[in-house]
PDB file of C-alpha atoms and ligand atoms in Angstrom:
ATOM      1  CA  UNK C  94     195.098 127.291 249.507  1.00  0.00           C
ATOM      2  CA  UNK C  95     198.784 126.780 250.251  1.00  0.00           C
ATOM      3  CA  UNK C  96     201.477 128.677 248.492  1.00  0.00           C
ATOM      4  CA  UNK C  97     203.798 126.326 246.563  1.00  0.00           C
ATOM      5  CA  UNK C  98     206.465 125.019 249.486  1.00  0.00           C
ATOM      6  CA  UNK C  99     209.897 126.597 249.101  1.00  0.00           C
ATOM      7  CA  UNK C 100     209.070 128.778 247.079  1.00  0.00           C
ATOM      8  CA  UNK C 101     209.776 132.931 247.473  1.00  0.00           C
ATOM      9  CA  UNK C 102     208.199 135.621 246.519  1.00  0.00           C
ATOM     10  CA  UNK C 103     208.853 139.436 245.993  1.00  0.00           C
ATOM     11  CA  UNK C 104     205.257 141.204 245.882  1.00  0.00           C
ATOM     12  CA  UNK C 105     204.839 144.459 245.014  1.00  0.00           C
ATOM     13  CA  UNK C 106     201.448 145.649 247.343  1.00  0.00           C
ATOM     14  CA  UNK C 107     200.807 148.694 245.674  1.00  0.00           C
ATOM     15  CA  UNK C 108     200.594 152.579 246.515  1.00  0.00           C
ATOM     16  CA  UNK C 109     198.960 152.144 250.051  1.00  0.00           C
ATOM     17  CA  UNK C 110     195.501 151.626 249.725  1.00  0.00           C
ATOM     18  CA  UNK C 111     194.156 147.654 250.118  1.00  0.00           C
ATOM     19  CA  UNK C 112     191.852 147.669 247.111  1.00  0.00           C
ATOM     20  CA  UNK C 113     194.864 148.596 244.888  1.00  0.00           C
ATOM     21  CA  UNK C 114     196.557 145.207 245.730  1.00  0.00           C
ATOM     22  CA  UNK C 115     196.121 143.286 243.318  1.00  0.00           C
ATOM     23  CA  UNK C 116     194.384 139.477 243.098  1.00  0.00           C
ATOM     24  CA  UNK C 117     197.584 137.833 242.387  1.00  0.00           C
ATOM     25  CA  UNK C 118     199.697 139.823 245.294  1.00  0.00           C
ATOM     26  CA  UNK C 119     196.431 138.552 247.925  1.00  0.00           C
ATOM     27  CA  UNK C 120     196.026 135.515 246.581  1.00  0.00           C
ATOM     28  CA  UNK C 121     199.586 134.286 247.198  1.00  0.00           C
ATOM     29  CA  UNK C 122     199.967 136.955 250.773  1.00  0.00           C
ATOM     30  CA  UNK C 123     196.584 134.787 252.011  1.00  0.00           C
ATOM     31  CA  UNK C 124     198.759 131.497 251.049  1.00  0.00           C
ATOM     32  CA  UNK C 125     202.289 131.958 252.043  1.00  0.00           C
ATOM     33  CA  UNK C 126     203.514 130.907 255.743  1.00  0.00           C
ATOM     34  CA  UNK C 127     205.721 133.515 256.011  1.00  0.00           C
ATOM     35  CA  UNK C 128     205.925 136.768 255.226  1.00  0.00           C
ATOM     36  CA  UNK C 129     208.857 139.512 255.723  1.00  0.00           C
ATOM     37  CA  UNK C 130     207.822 143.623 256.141  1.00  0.00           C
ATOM     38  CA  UNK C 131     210.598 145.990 255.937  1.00  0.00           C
ATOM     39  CA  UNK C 132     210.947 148.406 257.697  1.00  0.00           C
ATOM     40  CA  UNK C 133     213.912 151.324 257.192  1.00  0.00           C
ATOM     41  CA  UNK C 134     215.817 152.667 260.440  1.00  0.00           C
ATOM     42  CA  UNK C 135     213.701 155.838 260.094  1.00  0.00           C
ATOM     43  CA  UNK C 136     210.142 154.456 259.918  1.00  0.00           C
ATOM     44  CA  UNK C 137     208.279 153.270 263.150  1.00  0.00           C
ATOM     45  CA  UNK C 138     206.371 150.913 261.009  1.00  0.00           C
ATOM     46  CA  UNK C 139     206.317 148.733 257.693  1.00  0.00           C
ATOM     47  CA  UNK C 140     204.228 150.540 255.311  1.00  0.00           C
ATOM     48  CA  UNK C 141     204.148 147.459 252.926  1.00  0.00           C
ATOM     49  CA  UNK C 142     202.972 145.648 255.808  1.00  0.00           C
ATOM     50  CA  UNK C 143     200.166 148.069 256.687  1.00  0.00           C
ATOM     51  CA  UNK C 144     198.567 148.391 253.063  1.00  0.00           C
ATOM     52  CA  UNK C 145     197.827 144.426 253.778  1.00  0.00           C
ATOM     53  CA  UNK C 146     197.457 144.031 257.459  1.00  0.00           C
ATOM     54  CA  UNK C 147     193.627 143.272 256.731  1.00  0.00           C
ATOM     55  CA  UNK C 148     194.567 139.712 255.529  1.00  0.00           C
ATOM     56  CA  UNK C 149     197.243 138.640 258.252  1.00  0.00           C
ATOM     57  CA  UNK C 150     195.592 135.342 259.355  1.00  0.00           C
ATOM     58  CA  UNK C 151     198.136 132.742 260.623  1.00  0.00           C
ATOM     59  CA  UNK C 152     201.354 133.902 259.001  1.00  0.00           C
ATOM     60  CA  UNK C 153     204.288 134.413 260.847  1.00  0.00           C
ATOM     61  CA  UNK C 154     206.141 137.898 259.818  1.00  0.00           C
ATOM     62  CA  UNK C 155     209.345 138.930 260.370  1.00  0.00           C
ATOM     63  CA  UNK C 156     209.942 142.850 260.142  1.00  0.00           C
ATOM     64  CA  UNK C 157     212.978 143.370 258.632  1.00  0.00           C
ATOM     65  CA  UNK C 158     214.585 146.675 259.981  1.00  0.00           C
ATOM     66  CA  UNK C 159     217.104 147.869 256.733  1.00  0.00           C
ATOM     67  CA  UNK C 160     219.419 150.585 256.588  1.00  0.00           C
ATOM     68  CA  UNK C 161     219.240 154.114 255.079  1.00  0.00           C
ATOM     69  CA  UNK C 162     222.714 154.619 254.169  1.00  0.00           C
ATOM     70  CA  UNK C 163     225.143 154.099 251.073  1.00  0.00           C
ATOM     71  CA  UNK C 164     227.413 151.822 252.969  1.00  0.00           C
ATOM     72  CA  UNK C 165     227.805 148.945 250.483  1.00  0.00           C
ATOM     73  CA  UNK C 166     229.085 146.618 252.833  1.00  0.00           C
ATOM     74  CA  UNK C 167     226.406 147.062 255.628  1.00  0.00           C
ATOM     75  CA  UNK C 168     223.649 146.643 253.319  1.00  0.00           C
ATOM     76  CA  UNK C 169     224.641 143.869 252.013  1.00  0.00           C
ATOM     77  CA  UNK C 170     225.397 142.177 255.344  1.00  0.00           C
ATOM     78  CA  UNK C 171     222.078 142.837 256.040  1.00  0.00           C
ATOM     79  CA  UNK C 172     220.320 141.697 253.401  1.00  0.00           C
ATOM     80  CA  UNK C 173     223.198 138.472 252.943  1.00  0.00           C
ATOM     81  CA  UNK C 174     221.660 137.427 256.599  1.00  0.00           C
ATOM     82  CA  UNK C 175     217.803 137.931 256.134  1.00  0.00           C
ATOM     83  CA  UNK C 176     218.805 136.143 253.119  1.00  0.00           C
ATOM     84  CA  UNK C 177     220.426 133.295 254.865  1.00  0.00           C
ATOM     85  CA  UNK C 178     217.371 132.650 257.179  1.00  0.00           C
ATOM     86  CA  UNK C 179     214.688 132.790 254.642  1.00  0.00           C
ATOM     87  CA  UNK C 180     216.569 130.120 252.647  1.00  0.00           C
ATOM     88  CA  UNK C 181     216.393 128.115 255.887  1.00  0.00           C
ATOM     89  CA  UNK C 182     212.774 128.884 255.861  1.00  0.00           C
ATOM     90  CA  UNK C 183     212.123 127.884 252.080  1.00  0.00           C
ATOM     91  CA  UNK C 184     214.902 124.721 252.575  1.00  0.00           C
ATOM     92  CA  UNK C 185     211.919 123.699 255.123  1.00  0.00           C
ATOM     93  CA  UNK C 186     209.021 123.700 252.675  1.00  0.00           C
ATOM     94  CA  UNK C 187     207.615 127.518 253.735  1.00  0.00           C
ATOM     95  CA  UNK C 188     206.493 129.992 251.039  1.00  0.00           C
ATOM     96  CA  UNK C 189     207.919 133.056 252.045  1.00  0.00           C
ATOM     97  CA  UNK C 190     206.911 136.459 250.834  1.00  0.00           C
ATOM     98  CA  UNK C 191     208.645 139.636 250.888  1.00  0.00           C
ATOM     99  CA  UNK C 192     206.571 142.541 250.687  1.00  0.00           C
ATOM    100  CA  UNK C 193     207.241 145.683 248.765  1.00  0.00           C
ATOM    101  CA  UNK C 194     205.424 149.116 248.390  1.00  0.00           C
ATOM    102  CA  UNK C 195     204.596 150.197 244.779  1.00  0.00           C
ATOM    103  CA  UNK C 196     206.363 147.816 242.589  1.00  0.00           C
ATOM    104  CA  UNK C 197     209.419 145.641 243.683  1.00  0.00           C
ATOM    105  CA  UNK C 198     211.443 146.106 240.373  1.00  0.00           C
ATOM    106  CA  UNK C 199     211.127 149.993 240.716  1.00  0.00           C
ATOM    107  CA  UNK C 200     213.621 151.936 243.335  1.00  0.00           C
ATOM    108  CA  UNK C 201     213.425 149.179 245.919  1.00  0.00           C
ATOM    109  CA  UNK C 202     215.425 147.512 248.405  1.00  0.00           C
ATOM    110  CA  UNK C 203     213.816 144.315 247.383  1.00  0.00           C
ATOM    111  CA  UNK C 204     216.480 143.925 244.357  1.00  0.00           C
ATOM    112  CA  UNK C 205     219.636 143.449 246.775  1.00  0.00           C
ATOM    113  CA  UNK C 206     217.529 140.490 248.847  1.00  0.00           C
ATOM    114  CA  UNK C 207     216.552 139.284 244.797  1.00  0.00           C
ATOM    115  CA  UNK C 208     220.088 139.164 244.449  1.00  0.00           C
ATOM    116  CA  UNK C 209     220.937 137.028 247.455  1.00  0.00           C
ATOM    117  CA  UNK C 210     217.969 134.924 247.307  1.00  0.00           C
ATOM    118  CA  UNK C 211     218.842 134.064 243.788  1.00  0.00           C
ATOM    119  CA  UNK C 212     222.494 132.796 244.830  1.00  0.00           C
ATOM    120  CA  UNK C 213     220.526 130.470 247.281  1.00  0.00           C
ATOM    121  CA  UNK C 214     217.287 128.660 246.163  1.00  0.00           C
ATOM    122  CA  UNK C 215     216.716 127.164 242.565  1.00  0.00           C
ATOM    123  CA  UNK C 216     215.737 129.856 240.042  1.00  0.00           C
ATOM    124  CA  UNK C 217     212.375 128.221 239.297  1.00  0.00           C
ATOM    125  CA  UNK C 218     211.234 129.367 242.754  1.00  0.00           C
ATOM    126  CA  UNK C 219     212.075 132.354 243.009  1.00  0.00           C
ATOM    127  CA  UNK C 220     209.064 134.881 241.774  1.00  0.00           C
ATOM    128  CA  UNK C 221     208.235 138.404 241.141  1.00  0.00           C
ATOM    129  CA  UNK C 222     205.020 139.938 241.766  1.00  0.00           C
ATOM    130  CA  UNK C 223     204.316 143.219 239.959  1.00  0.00           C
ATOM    131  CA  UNK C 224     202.561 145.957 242.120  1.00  0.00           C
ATOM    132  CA  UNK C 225     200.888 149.061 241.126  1.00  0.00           C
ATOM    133  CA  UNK C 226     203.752 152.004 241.489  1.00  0.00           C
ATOM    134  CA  UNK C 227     203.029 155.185 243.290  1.00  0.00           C
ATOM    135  CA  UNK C 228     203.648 157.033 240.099  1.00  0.00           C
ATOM    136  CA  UNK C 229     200.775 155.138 237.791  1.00  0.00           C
ATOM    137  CA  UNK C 230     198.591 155.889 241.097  1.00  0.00           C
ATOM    138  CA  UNK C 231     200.009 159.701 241.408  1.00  0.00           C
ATOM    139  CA  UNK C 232     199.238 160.229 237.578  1.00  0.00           C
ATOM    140  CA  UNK C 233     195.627 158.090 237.854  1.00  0.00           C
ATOM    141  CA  UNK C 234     194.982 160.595 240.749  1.00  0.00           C
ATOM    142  CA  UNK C 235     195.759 163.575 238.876  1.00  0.00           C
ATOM    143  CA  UNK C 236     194.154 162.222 235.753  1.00  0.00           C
ATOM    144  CA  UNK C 237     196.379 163.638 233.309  1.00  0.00           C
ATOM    145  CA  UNK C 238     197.990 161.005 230.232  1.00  0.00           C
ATOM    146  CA  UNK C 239     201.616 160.193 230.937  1.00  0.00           C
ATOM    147  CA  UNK C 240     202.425 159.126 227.721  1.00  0.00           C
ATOM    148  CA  UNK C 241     200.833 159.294 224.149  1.00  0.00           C
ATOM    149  CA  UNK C 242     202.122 158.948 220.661  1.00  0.00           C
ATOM    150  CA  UNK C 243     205.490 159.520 220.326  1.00  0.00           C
ATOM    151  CA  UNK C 244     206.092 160.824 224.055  1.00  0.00           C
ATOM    152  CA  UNK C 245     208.972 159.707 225.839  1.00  0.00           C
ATOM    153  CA  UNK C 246     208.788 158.769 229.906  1.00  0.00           C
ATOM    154  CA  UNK C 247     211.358 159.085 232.489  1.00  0.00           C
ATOM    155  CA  UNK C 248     211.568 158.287 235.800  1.00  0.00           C
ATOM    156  CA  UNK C 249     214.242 158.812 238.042  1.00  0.00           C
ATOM    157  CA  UNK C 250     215.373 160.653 241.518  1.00  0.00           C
ATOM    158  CA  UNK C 251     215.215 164.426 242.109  1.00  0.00           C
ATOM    159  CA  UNK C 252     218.800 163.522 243.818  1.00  0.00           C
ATOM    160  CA  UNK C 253     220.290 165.692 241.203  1.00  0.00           C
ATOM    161  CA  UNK C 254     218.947 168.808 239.720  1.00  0.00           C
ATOM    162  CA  UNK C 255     221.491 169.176 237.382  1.00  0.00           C
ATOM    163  CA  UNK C 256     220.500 165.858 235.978  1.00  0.00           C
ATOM    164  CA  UNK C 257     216.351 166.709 235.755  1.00  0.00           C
ATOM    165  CA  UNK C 258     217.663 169.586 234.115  1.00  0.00           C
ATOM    166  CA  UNK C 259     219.007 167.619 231.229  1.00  0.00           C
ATOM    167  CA  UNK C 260     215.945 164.811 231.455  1.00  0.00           C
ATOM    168  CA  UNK C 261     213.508 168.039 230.839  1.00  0.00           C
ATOM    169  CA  UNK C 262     215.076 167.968 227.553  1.00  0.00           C
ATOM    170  CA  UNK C 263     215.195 164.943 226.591  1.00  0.00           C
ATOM    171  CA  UNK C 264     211.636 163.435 227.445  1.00  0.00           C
ATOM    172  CA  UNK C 265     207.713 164.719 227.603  1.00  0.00           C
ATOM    173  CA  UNK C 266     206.859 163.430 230.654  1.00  0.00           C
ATOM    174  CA  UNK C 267     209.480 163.278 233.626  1.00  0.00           C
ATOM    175  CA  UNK C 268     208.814 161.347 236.550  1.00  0.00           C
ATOM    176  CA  UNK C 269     210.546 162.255 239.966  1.00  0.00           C
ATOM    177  CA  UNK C 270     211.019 160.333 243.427  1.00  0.00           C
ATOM    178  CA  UNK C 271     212.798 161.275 246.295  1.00  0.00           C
ATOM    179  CA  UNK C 272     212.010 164.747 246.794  1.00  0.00           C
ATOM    180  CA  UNK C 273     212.763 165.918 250.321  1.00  0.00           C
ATOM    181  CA  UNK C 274     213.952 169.237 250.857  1.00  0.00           C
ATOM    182  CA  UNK C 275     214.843 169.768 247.424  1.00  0.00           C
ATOM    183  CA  UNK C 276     211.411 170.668 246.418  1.00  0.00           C
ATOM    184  CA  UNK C 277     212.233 174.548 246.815  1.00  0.00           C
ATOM    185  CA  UNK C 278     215.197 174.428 244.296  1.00  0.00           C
ATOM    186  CA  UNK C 279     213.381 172.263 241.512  1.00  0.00           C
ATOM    187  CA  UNK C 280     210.328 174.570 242.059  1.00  0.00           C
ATOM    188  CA  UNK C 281     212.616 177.466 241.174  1.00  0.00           C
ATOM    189  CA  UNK C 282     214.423 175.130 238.244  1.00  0.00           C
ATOM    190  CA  UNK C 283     211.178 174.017 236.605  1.00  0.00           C
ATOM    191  CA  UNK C 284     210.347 177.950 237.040  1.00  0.00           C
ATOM    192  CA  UNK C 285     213.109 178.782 234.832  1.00  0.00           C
ATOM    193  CA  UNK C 286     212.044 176.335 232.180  1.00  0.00           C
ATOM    194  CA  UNK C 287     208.874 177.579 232.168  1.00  0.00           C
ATOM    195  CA  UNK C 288     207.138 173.920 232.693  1.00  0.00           C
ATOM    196  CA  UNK C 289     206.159 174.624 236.130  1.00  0.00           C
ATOM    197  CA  UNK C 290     202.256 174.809 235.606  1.00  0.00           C
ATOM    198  CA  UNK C 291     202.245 171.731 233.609  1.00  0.00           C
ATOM    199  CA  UNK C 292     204.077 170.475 236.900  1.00  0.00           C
ATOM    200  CA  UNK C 293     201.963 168.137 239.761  1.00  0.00           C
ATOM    201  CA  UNK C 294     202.687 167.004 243.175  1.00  0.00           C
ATOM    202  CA  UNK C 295     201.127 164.117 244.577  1.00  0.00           C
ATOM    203  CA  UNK C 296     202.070 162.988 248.645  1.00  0.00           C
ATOM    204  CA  UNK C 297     200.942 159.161 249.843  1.00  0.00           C
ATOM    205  CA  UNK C 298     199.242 158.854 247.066  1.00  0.00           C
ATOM    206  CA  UNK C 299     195.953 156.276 247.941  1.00  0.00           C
ATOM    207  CA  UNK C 300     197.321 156.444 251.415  1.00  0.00           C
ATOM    208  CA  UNK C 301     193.759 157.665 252.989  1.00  0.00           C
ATOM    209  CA  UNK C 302     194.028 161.160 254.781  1.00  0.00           C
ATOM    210  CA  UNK C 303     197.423 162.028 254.120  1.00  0.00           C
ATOM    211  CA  UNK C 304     197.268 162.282 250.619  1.00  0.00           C
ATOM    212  CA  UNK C 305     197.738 165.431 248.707  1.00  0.00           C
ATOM    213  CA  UNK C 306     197.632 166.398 245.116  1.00  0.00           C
ATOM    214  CA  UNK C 307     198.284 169.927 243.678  1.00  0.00           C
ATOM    215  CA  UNK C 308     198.619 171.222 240.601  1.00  0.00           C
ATOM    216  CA  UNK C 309     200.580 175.033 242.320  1.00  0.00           C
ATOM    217  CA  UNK C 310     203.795 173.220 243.909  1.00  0.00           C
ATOM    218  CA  UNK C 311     204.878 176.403 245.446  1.00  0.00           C
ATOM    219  CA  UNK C 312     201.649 175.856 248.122  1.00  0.00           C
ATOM    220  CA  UNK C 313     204.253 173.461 249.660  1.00  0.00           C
ATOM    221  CA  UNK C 314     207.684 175.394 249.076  1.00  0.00           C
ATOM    222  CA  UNK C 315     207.984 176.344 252.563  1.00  0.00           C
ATOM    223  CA  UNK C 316     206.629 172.555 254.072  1.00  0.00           C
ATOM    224  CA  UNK C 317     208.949 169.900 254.614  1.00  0.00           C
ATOM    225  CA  UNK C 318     207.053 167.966 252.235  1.00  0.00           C
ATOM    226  CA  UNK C 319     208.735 164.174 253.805  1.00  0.00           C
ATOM    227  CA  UNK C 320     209.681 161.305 251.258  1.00  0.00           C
ATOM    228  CA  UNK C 321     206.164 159.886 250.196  1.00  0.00           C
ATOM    229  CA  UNK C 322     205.959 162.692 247.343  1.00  0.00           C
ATOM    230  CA  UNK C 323     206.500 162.387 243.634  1.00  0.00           C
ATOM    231  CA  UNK C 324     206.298 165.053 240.933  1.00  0.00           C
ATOM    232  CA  UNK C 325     205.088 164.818 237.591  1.00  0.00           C
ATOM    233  CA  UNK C 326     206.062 166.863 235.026  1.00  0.00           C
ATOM    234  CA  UNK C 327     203.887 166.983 231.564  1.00  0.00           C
ATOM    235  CA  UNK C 328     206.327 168.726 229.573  1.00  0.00           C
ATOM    236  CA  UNK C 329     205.426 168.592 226.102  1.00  0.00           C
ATOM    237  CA  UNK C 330     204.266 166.299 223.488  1.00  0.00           C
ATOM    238  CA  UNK C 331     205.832 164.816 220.775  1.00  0.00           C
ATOM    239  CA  UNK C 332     203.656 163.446 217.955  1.00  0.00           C
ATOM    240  CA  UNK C 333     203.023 160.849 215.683  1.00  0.00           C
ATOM    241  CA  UNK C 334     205.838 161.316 212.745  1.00  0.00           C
ATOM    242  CA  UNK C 335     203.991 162.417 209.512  1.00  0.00           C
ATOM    243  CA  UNK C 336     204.287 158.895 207.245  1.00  0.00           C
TER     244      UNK C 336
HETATM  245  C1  LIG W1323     212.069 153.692 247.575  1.00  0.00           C
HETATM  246  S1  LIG W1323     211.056 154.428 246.357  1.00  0.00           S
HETATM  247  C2  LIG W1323     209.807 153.196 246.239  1.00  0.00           C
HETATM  248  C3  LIG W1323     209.125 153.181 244.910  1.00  0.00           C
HETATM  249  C4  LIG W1323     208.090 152.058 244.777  1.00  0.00           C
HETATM  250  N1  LIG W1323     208.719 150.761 244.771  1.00  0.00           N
HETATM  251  C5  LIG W1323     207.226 152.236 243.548  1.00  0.00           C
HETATM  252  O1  LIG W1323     207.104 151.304 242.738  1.00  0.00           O
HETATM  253  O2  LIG W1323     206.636 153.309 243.378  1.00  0.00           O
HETATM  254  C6  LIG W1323     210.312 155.683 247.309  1.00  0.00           C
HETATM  255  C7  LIG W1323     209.802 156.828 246.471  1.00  0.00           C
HETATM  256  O3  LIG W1323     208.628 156.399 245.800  1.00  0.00           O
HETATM  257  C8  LIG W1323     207.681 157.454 245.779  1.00  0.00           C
HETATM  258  N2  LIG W1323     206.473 156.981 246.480  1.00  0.00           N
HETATM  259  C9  LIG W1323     206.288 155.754 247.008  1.00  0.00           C
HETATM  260  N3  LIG W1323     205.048 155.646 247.514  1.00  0.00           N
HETATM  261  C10 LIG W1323     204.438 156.837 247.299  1.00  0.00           C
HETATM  262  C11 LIG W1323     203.141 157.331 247.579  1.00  0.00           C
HETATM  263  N4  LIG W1323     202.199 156.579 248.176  1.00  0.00           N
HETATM  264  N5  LIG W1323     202.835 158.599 247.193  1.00  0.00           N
HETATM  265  C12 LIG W1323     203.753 159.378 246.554  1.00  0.00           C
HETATM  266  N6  LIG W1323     204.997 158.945 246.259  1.00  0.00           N
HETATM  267  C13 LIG W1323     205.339 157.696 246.628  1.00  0.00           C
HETATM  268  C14 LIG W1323     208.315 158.660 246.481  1.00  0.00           C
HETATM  269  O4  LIG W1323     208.879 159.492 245.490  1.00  0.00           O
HETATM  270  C15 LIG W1323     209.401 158.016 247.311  1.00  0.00           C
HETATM  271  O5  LIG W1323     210.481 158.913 247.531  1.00  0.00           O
END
């Protein structure tokens, strides 16, 4: 089956593992002509292309190397001329595919090419394919609810502790990304607020060997624990109001 010509798609691929992909994401990977892996400065290869190298038949792919820095301008240069070429692609009559780990909608750098495909090809052809986000997978793997009732979810970056410390109060489950080497200081933070063994840590989640889950974050207090790690904290529950 052939994708529909000049059309583009963003699709998410999932967590890491192939079976989490789901039919709709193969489906149109097995169908499109081209298909673009990125790839950031500091990884030696495309994750989102890995989870799906399995079904790489015919299709031409371009790795897209991105940068890891808050330089407006540069990043959008970059993205502006990957941008530019995949229109050319799409003008052509390719279906071109962008692949994204997790979801491409959540804390990816699939939004800025969105952006500039969406100033170049008719709206009607421009798609977005949902993927499975590390942190359904992370809380699937630790099987614990993330939200029930009346509980309120958040997710956002560990970037700031100051600002978890506020989210702790105002939701029951709080979702963090982008750990890095601040895991020692929200350790000692979600110590204080006396949440820490309601507190998990899942790294490459469905990403074979290299995943690990633990319920005791301060196994890992002295590891540099890399960027593939998310934390989940169950913080309380908030319940049905009484009618
Ligand atoms: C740039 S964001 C990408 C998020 C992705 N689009 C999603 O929907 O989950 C990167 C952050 O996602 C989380 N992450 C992505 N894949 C992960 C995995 N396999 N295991 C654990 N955390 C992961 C980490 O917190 C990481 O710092």
């Amino acid at each position: 089956m052939n994708a529909p010509p000049g059309h583009f798609y963003l699709i998410g691929v999932g967590p890491g593992a192939p079976d989490l992909v789901t039919l709709r994401a193969a489906r149109l990977i097995d169908a499109c002509q081209v298909l673009v892996a990125p790839r950031s400065e500091k990884s030696e290869e495309s994750l989102a292309l890995a989870v799906v190298r399995d079904r790489l038949v015919a299709q031409q792919v371009i790795e897209h190397v991105y940068p890891m820095e808050r330089d407006p301008a540069r990043t959008a240069a970059c993205w502006a001329a990957l941008a530019d070429r995949l229109a050319e692609d799409c003008a052509a009559g390719r279906a071109v595919a962008h692949l994204t780990i997790g979801d491409p909608l959540i804390y990816s750098t699939a939004v800025y090419l969105m952006a500039q495909m969406a100033e170049r090809i008719p709206a009607e052809r421009l798609h977005v394919v949902p993927g499975i986000s590390a942190f359904q997978a992370a809380a699937a793997i630790t099987v614990q609810p993330l939200t029930i009732q009346e509980d309120r979810l958040m997710l956002m970056p560990a970037t700031s502790l100051d600002e978890v410390a506020l989210a702790l109060e105002r939701c029951e489950t709080l979702v963090l990304y982008k750990i890095g080497a601040r895991l020692p200081a929200l350790i000692d933070l979600l110590s204080r607020r006396g949440v820490l063994n309601q507190a998990r840590l899942v790294c490459h989640v469905e990403q074979g060997e290299r995943e690990v889950v633990l319920s005791d974050l301060r196994q890992l207090a002295d590891t540099r624990i890399g960027y593939m790690a998310t934390v989940i904290v169950r913080a309380g529950h908030r319940r049905w109001e009484p009618r």
